[in-house]
Structures are given as structure tokens and as C-alpha cells.
PDB file of C-alpha atoms in Angstrom:
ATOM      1  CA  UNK A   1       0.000   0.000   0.000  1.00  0.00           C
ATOM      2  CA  UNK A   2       2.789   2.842   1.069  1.00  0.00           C
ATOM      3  CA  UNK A   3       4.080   1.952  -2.191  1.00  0.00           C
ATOM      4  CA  UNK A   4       0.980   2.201  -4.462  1.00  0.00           C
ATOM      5  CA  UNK A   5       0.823   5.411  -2.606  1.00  0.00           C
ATOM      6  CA  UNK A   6       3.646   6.862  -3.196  1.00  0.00           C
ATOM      7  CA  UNK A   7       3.435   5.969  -7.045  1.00  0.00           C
ATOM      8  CA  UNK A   8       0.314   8.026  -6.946  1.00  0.00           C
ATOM      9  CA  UNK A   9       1.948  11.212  -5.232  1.00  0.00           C
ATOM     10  CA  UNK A  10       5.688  11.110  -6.485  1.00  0.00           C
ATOM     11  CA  UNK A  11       5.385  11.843 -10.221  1.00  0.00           C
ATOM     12  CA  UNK A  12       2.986  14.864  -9.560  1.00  0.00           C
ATOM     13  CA  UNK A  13       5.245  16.147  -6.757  1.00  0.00           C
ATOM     14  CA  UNK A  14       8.680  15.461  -9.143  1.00  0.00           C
ATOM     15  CA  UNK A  15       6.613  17.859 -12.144  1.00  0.00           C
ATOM     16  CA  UNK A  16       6.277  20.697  -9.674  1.00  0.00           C
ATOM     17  CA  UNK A  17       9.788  20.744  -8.760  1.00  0.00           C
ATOM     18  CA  UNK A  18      11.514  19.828 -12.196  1.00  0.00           C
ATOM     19  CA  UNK A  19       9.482  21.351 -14.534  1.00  0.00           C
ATOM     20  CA  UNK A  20       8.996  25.344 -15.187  1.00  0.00           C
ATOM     21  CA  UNK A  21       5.613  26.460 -14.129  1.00  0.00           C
ATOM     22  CA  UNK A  22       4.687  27.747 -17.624  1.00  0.00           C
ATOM     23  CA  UNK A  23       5.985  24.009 -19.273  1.00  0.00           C
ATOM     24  CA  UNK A  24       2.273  22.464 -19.535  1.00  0.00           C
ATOM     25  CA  UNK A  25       3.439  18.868 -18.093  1.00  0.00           C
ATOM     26  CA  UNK A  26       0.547  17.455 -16.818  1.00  0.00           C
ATOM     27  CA  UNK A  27       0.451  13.578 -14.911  1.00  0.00           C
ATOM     28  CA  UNK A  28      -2.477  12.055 -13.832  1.00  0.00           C
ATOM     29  CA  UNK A  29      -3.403   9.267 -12.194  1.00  0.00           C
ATOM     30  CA  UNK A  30      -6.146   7.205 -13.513  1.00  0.00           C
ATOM     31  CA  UNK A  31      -7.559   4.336 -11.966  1.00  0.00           C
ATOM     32  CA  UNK A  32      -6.488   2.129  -8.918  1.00  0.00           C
ATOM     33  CA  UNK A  33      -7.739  -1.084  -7.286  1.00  0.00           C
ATOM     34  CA  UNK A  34      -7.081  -1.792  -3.733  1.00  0.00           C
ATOM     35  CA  UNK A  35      -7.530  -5.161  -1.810  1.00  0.00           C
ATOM     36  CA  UNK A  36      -7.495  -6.131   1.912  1.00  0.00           C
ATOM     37  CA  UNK A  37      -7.876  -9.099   3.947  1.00  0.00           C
ATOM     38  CA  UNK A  38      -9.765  -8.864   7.043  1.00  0.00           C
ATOM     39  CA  UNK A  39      -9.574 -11.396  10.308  1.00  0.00           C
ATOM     40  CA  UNK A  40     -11.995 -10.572  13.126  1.00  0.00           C
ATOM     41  CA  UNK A  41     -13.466 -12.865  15.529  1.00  0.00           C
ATOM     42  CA  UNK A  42     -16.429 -12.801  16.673  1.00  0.00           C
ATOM     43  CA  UNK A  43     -18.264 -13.199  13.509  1.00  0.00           C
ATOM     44  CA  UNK A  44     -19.664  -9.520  14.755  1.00  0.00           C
ATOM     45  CA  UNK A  45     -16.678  -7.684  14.878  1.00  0.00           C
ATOM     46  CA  UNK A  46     -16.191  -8.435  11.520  1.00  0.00           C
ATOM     47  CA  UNK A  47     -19.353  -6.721  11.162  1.00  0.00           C
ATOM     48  CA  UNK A  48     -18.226  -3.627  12.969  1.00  0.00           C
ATOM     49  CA  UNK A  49     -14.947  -3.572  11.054  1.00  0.00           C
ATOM     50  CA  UNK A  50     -16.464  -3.529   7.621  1.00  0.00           C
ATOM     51  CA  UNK A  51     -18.698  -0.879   8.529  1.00  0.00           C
ATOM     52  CA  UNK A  52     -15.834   1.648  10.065  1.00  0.00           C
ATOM     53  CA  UNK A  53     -13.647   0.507   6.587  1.00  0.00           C
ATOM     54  CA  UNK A  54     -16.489   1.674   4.676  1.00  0.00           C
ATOM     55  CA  UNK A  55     -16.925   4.941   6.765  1.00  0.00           C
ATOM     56  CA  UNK A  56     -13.366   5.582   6.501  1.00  0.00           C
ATOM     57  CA  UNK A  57     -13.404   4.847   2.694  1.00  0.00           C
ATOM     58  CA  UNK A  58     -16.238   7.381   2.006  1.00  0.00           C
ATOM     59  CA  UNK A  59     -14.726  10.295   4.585  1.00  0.00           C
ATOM     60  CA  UNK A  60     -11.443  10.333   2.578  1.00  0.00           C
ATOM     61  CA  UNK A  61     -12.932  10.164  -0.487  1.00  0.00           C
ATOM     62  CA  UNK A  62     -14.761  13.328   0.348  1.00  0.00           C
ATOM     63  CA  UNK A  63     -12.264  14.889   1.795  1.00  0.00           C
ATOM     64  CA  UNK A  64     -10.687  15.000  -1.647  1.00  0.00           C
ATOM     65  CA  UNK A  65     -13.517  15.762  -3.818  1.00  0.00           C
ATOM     66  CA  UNK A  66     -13.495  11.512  -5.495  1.00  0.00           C
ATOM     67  CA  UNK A  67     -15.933   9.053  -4.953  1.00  0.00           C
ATOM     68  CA  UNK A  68     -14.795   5.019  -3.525  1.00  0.00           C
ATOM     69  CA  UNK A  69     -16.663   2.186  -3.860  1.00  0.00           C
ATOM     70  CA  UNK A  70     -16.656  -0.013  -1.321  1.00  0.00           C
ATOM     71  CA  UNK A  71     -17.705  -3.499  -2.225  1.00  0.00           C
TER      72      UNK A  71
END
């Protein structure tokens, strides 16, 4: 994950420092999938956990003006 991350996030940050501000070089990411594995017992904290991932999903979505689904 840090490293998915940081493929999103370096190649805009290395065009602000390397390129002139009036050189239109524009990078942009696309399209990501992310998976997770999940181990809770009891069965209902599973429950619970799913439901805070999927709250947590949504608020930082928001928080930068995207959408996530979470399936």
C-alpha cells in the first residue's frame, strides 16, 4: 500500500519541482484497485470492522472531492 501510494503522489510532486511552471506537463493518475484481507473474531466484529472501513473509505474520499466504492 505505502508503495501504491507513493506511485500516486511522487510523479505529480517530481513535475512541480523539475518542470517550469509555464511548461504544460501534466500527470495524472487514472484508476487504482485496492484489496485487503480482514480477520476478526467474533463473527460480529467483523461486522463492525467492515462498517468503520467503509466509513473511513467514504470520509477520505470526500475529503478529496473523489468518490470510492466499497464493495
Amino acid at each position: 500500500m505505502p508503495a501504491a501510494a507513493e506511485f500516486v503522489l511522487a510523479p505529480q510532486t517530481m513535475v512541480a519541482r523539475r518542470f517550469d511552471v509555464f511548461d504544460p506537463v501534466v500527470v495524472t493518475s487514472g484508476h487504482a484497485t485496492v484489496a485487503s484481507t480482514l480477520r476478526a473474531c467474533p463473527s460480529q466484529g467483523r461486522y463492525r470492522l467492515l462498517k468503520l472501513l467503509s466509513e473511513v473509505a467514504v470520509g477520505v474520499a470526500c475529503a478529496h472531492g473523489v468518490t470510492a466504492e466499497y464493495i
